[in-house]
PDB file of C-alpha atoms in Angstrom:
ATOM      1  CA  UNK F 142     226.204 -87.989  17.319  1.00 43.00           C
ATOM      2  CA  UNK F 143     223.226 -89.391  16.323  1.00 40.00           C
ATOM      3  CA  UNK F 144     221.537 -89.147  12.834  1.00 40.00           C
ATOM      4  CA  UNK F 145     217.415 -89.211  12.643  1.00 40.00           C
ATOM      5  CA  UNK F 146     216.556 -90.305   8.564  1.00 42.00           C
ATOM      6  CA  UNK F 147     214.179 -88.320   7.089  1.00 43.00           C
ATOM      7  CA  UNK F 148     211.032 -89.724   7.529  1.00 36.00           C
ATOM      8  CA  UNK F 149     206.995 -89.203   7.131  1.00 39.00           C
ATOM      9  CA  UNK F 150     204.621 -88.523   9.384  1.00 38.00           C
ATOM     10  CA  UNK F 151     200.812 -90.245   8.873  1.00 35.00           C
ATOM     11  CA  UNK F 152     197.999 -87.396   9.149  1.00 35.00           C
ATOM     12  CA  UNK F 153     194.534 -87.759  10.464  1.00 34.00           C
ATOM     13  CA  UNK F 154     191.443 -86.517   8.778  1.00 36.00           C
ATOM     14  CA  UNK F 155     189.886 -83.478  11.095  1.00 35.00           C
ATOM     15  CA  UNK F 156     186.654 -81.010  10.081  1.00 38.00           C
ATOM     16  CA  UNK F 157     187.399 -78.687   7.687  1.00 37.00           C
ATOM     17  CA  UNK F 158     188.520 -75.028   9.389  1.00 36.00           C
ATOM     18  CA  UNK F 159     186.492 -72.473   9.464  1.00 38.00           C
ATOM     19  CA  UNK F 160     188.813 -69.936   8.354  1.00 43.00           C
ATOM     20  CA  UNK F 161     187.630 -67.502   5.418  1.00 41.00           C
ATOM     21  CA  UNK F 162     188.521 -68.281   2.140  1.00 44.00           C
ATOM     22  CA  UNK F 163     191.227 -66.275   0.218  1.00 47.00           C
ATOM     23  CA  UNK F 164     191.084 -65.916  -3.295  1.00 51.00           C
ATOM     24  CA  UNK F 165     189.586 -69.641  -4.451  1.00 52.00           C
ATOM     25  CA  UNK F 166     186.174 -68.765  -2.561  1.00 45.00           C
ATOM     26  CA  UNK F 167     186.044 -65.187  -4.479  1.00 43.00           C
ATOM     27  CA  UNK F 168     185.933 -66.319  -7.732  1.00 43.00           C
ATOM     28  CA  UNK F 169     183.513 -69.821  -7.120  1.00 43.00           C
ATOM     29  CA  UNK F 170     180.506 -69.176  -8.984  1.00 41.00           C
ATOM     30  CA  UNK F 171     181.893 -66.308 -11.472  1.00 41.00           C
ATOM     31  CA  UNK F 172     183.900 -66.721 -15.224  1.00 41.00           C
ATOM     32  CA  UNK F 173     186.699 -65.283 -15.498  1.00 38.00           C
ATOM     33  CA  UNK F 174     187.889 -64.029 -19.193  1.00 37.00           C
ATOM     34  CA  UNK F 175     191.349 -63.981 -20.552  1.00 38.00           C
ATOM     35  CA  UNK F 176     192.074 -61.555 -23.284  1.00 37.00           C
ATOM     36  CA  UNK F 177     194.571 -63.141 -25.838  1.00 40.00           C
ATOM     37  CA  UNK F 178     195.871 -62.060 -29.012  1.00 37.00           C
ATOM     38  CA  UNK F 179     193.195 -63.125 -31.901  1.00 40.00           C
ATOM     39  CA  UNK F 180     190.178 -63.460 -29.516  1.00 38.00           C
ATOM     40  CA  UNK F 181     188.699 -64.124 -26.130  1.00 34.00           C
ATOM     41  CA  UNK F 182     189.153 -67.268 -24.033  1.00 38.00           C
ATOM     42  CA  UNK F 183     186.549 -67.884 -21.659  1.00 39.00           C
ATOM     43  CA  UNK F 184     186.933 -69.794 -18.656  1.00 43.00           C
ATOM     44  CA  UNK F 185     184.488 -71.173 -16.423  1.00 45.00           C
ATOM     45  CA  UNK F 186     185.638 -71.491 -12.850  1.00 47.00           C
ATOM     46  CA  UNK F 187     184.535 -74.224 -10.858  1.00 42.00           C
ATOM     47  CA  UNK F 188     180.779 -73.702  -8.666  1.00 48.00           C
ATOM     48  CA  UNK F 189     180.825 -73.772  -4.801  1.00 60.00           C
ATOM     49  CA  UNK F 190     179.178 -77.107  -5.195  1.00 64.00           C
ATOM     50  CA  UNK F 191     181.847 -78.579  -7.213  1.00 88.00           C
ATOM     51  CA  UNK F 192     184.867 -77.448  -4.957  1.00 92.00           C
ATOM     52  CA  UNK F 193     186.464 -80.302  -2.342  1.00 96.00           C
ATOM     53  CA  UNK F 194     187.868 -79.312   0.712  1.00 97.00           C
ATOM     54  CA  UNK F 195     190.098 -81.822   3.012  1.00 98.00           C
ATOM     55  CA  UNK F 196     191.719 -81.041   6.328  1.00 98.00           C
ATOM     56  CA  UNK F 197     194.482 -82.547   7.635  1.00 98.00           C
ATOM     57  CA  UNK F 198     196.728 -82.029  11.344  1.00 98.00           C
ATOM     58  CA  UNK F 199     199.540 -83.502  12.872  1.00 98.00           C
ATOM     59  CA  UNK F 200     202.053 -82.227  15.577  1.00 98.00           C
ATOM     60  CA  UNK F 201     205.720 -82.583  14.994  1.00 99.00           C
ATOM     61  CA  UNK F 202     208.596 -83.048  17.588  1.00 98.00           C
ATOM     62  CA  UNK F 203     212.277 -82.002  17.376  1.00 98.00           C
ATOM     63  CA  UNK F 204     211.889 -79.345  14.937  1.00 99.00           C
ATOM     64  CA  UNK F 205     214.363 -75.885  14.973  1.00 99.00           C
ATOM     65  CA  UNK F 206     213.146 -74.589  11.395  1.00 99.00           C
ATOM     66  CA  UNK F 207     210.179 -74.766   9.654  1.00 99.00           C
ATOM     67  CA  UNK F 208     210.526 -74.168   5.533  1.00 99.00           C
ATOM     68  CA  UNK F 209     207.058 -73.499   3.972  1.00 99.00           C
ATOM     69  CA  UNK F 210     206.757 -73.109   0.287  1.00 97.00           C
ATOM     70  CA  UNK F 211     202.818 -72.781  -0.916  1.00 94.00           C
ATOM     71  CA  UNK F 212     201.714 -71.528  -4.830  1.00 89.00           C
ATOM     72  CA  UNK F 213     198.295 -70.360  -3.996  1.00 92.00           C
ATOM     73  CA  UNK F 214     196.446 -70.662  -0.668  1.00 94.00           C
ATOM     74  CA  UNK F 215     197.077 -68.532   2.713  1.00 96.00           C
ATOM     75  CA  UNK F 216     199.900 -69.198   5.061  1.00 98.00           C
ATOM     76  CA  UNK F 217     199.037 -68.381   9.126  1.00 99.00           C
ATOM     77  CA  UNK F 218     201.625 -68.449  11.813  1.00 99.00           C
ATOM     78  CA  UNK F 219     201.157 -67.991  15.713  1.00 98.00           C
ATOM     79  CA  UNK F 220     202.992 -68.371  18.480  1.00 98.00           C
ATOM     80  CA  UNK F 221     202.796 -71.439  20.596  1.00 97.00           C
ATOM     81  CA  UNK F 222     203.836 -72.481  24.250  1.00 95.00           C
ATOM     82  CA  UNK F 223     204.338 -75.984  23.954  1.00 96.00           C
ATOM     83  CA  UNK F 224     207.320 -77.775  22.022  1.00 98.00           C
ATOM     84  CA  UNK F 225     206.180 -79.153  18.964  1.00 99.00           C
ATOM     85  CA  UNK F 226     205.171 -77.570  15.889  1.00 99.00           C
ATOM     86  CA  UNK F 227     201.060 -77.917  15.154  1.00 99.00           C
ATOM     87  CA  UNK F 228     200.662 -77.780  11.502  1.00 99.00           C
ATOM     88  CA  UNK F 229     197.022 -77.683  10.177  1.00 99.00           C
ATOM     89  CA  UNK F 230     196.963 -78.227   6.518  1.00 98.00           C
ATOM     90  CA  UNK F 231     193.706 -77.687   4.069  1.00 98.00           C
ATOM     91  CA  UNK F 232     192.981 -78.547   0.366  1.00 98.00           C
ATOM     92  CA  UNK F 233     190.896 -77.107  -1.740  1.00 96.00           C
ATOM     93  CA  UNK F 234     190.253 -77.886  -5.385  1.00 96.00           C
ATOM     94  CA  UNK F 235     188.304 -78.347  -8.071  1.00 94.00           C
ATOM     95  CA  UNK F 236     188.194 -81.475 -10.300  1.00 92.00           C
ATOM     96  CA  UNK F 237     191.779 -82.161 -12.352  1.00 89.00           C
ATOM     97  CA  UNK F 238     193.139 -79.519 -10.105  1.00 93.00           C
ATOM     98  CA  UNK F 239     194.021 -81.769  -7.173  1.00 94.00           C
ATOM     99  CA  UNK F 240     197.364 -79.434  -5.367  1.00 95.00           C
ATOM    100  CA  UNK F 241     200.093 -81.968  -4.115  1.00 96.00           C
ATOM    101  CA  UNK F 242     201.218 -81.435  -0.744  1.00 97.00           C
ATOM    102  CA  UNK F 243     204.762 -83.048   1.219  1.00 97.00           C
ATOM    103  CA  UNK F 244     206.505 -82.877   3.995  1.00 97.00           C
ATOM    104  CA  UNK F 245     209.810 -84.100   4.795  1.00 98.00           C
ATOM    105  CA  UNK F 246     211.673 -83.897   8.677  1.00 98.00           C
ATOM    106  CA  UNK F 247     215.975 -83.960   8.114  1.00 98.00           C
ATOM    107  CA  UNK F 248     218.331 -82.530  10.579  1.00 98.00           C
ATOM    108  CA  UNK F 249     215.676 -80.445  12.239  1.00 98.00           C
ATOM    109  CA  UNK F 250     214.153 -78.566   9.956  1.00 99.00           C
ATOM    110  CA  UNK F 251     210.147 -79.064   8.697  1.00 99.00           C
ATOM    111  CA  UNK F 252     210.002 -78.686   5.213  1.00 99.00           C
ATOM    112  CA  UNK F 253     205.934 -78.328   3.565  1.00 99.00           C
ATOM    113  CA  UNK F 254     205.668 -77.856  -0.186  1.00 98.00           C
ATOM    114  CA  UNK F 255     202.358 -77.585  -1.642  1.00 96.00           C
ATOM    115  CA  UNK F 256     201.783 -77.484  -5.834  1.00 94.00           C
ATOM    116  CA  UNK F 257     198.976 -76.402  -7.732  1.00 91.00           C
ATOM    117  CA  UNK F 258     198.424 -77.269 -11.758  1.00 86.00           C
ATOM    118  CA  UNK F 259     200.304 -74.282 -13.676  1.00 72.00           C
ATOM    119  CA  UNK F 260     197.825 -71.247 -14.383  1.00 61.00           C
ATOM    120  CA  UNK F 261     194.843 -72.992 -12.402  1.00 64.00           C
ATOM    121  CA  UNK F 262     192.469 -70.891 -10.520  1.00 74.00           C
ATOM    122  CA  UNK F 263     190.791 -73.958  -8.659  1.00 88.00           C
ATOM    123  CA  UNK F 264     193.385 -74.873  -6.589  1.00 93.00           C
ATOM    124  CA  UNK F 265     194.372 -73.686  -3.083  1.00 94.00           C
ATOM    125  CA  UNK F 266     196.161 -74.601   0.032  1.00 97.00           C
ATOM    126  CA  UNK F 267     195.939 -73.524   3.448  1.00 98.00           C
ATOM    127  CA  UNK F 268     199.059 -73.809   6.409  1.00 98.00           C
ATOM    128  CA  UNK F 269     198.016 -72.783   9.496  1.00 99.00           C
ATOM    129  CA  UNK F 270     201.411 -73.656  12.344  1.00 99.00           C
ATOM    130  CA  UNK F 271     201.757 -73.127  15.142  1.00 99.00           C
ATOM    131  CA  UNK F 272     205.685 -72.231  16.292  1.00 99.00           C
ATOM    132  CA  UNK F 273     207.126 -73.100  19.382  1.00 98.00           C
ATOM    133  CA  UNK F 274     209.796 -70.343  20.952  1.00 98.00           C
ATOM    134  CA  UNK F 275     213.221 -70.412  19.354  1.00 98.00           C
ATOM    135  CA  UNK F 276     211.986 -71.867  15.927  1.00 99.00           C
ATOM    136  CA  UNK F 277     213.223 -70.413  12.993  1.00 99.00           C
ATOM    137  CA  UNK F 278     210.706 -69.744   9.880  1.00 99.00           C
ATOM    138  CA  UNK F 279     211.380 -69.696   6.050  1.00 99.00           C
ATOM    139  CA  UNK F 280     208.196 -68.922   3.935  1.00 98.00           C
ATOM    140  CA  UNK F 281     208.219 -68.692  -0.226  1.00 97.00           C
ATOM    141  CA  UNK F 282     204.855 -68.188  -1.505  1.00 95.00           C
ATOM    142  CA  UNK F 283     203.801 -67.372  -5.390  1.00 91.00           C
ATOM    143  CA  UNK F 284     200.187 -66.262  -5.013  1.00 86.00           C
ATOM    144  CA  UNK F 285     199.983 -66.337  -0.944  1.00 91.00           C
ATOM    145  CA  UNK F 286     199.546 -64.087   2.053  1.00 97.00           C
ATOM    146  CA  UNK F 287     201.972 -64.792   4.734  1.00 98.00           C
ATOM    147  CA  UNK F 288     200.897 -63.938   8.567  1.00 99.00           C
ATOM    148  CA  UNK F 289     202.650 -64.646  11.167  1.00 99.00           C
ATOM    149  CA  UNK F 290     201.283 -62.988  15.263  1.00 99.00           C
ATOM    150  CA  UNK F 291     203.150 -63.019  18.348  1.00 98.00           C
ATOM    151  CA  UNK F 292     206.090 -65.306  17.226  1.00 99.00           C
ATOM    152  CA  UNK F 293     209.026 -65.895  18.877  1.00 98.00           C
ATOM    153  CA  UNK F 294     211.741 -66.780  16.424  1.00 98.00           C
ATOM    154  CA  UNK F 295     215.323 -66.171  15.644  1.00 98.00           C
ATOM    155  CA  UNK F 296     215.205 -65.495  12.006  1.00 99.00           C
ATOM    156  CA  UNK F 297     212.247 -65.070  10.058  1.00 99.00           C
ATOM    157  CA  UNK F 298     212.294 -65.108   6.308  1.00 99.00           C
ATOM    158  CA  UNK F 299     209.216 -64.374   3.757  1.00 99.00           C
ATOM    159  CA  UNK F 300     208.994 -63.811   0.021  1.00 98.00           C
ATOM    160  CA  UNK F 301     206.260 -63.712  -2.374  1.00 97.00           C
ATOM    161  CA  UNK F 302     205.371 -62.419  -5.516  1.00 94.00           C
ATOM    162  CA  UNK F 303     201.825 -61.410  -5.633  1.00 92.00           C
ATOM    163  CA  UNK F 304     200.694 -62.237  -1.653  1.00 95.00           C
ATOM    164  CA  UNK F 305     201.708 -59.485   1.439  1.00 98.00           C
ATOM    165  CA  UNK F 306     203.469 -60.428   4.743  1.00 99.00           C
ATOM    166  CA  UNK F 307     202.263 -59.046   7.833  1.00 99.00           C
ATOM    167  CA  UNK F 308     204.083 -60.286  11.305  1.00 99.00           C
ATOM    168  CA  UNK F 309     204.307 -59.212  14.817  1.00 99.00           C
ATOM    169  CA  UNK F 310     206.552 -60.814  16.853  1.00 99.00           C
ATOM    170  CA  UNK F 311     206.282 -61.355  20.750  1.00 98.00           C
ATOM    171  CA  UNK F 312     210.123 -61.219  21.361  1.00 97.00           C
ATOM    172  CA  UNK F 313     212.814 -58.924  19.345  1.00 98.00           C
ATOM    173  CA  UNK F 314     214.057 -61.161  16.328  1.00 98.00           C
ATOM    174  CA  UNK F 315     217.783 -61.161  15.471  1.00 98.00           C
ATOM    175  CA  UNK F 316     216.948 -61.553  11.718  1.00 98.00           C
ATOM    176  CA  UNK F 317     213.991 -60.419   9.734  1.00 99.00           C
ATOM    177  CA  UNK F 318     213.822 -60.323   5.869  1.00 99.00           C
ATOM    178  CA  UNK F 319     210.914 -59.846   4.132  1.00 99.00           C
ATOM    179  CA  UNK F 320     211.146 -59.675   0.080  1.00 98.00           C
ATOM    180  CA  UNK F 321     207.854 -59.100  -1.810  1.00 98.00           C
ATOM    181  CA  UNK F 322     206.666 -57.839  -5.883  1.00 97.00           C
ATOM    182  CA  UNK F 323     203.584 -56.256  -4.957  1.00 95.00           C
ATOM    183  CA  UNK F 324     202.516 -57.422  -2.015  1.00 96.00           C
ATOM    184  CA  UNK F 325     202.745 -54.935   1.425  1.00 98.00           C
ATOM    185  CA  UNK F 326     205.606 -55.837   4.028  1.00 99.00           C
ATOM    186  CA  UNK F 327     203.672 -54.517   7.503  1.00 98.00           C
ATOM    187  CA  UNK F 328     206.089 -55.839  10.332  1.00 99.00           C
ATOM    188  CA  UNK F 329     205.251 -55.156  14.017  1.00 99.00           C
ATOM    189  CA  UNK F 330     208.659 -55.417  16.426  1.00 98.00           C
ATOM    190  CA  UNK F 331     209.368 -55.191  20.133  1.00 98.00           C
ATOM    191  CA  UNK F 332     211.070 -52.030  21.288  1.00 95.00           C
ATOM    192  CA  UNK F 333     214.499 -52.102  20.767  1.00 95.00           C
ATOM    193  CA  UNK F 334     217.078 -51.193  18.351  1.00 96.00           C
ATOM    194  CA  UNK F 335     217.455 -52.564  15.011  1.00 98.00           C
ATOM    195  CA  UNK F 336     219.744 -52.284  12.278  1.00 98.00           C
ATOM    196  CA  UNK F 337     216.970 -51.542   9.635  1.00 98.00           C
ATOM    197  CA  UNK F 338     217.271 -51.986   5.736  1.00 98.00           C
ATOM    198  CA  UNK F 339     214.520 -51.080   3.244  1.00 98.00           C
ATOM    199  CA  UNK F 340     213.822 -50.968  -0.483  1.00 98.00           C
ATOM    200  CA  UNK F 341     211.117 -50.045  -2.682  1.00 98.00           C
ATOM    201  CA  UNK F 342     210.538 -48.598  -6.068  1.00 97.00           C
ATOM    202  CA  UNK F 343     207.232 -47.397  -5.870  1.00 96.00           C
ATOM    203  CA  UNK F 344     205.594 -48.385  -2.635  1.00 96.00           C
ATOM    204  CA  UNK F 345     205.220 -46.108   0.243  1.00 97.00           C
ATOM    205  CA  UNK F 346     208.033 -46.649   3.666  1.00 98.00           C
ATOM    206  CA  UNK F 347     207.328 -45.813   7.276  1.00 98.00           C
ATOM    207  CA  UNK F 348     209.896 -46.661   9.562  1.00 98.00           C
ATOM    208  CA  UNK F 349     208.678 -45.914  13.562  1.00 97.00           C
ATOM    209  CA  UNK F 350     211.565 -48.071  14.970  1.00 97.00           C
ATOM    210  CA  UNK F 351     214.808 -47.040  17.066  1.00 96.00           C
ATOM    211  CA  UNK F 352     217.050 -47.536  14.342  1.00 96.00           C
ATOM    212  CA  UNK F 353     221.312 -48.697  15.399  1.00 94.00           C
ATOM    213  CA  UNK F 354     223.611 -49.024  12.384  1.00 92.00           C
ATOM    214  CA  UNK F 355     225.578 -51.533  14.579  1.00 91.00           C
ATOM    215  CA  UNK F 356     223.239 -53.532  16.588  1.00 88.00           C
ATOM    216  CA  UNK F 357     222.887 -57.030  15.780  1.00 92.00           C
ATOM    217  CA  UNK F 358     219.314 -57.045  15.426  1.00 97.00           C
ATOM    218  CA  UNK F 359     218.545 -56.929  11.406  1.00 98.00           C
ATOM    219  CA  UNK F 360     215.627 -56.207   9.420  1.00 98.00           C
ATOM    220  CA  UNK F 361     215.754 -56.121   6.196  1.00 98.00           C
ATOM    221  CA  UNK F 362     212.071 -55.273   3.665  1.00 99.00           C
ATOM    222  CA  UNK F 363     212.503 -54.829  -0.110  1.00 98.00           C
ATOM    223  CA  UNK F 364     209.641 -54.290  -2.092  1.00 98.00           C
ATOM    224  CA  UNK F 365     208.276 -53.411  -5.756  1.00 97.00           C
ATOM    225  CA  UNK F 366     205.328 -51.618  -5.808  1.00 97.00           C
ATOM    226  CA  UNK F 367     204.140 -52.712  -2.136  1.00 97.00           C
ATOM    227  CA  UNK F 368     204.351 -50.536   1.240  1.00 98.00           C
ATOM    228  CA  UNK F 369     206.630 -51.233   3.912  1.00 99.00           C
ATOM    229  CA  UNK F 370     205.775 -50.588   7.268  1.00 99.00           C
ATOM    230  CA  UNK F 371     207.658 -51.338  10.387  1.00 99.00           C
ATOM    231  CA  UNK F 372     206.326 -50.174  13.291  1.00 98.00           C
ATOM    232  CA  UNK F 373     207.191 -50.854  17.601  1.00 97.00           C
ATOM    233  CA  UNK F 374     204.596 -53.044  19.432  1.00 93.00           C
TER     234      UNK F 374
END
């Protein structure tokens, strides 16, 4: 058996996306206060003319998982048709508040970690990937959406803590959990029967799916205060 060390891929510079901005372009131009004990902090967030923005894409071969992990920023997954894994990858920041990003290829599996300064507001990342059929997905996020439409994976796994996952997938996954604080869990599945687990402590459930306490096919949504939805499609 042969062994491929991890190694590094070089990016090329592309135009920025034209995606809309999540919740760095909202608060360009405004202050936002912080209330602390003994008095009021102000802080000035940085203007739409301070902000830099650089894109970044590169395609990826012999991949079965990808691993994303992203603090603040917006996470986009589709389903492709060729065999590589497309990743497009975006900065944006405002000066000091640079976010680090890495990725690192072992054994088959894509890991991309992106960092932002702790308790900075002008600093976001953006992973938009495309995933080839059969390719598993991990995604953590802190203060990130997750969307993933018409994937084909095995297992999909997504937990945040203030972001929502929505996914539809184009073929019936054998594993889906989705863990989130207050963020809605909206899943869209392919007809067939799934042995379904959910959780939630104040969010609203709908569950429109043929339900099997002993199929294989798992989903699995736990929530805090978000909704769960899974619905056929």
């Amino acid at each position: 058996m042969t062994t491929t060390p991890p190694y590094t891929v070089r990016i090329r510079p592309v135009d920025p996306p034209r995606r809309r901005r999540t919740g760095l372009a909202l608060i360009v131009g405004a202050g936002v206060v912080l209330l602390a004990t003994g008095g009021a902090v102000a802080f000035g967030v940085a203007t739409a003319a301070s902000l830099r923005t650089e894109s970044s894409s590169e395609s990826v071969a012999g991949v079965a998982e990808v691993v994303i992990d992203v603090d603040a920023g917006f996470v986009a997954l589709r389903g492709g048709t060729g065999p590589d894994v497309e990743v497009r990858t975006t900065r944006i920041w405002a000066p000091g508040s640079e976010p680090v990003v890495e990725r690192r290829l072992e054994g088959g599996v894509l890991t991309l970690t992106s960092d932002c300064p702790a308790f900075d507001l002008g600093c976001e990342v953006e992973r938009e990937i495309v995933v080839p059929a059969g390719t598993s997905v991990r995604a953590r996020t802190v203060a990130s959406d997750v969307e993933a439409v018409g994937i084909d994976v095995p297992r999909f796994t997504a937990t945040t803590v203030g972001g929502s996952v929505t996914a539809s997938f184009s073929v019936p996954p054998d594993e889906v959990a989705v863990q989130t604080v207050s963020g809605d869990a909206l899943l869209t599945v392919p007809p067939a029967a799934y042995r379904v687990t959910t959780a939630t402590v104040t969010g609203r459930e709908r569950v429109d799916v043929a339900q099997d306490p002993a199929d294989g096919r798992t989903v699995s949504v736990r929530t805090v205060s978000g909704a769960i939805e899974i619905l056929p499609g």
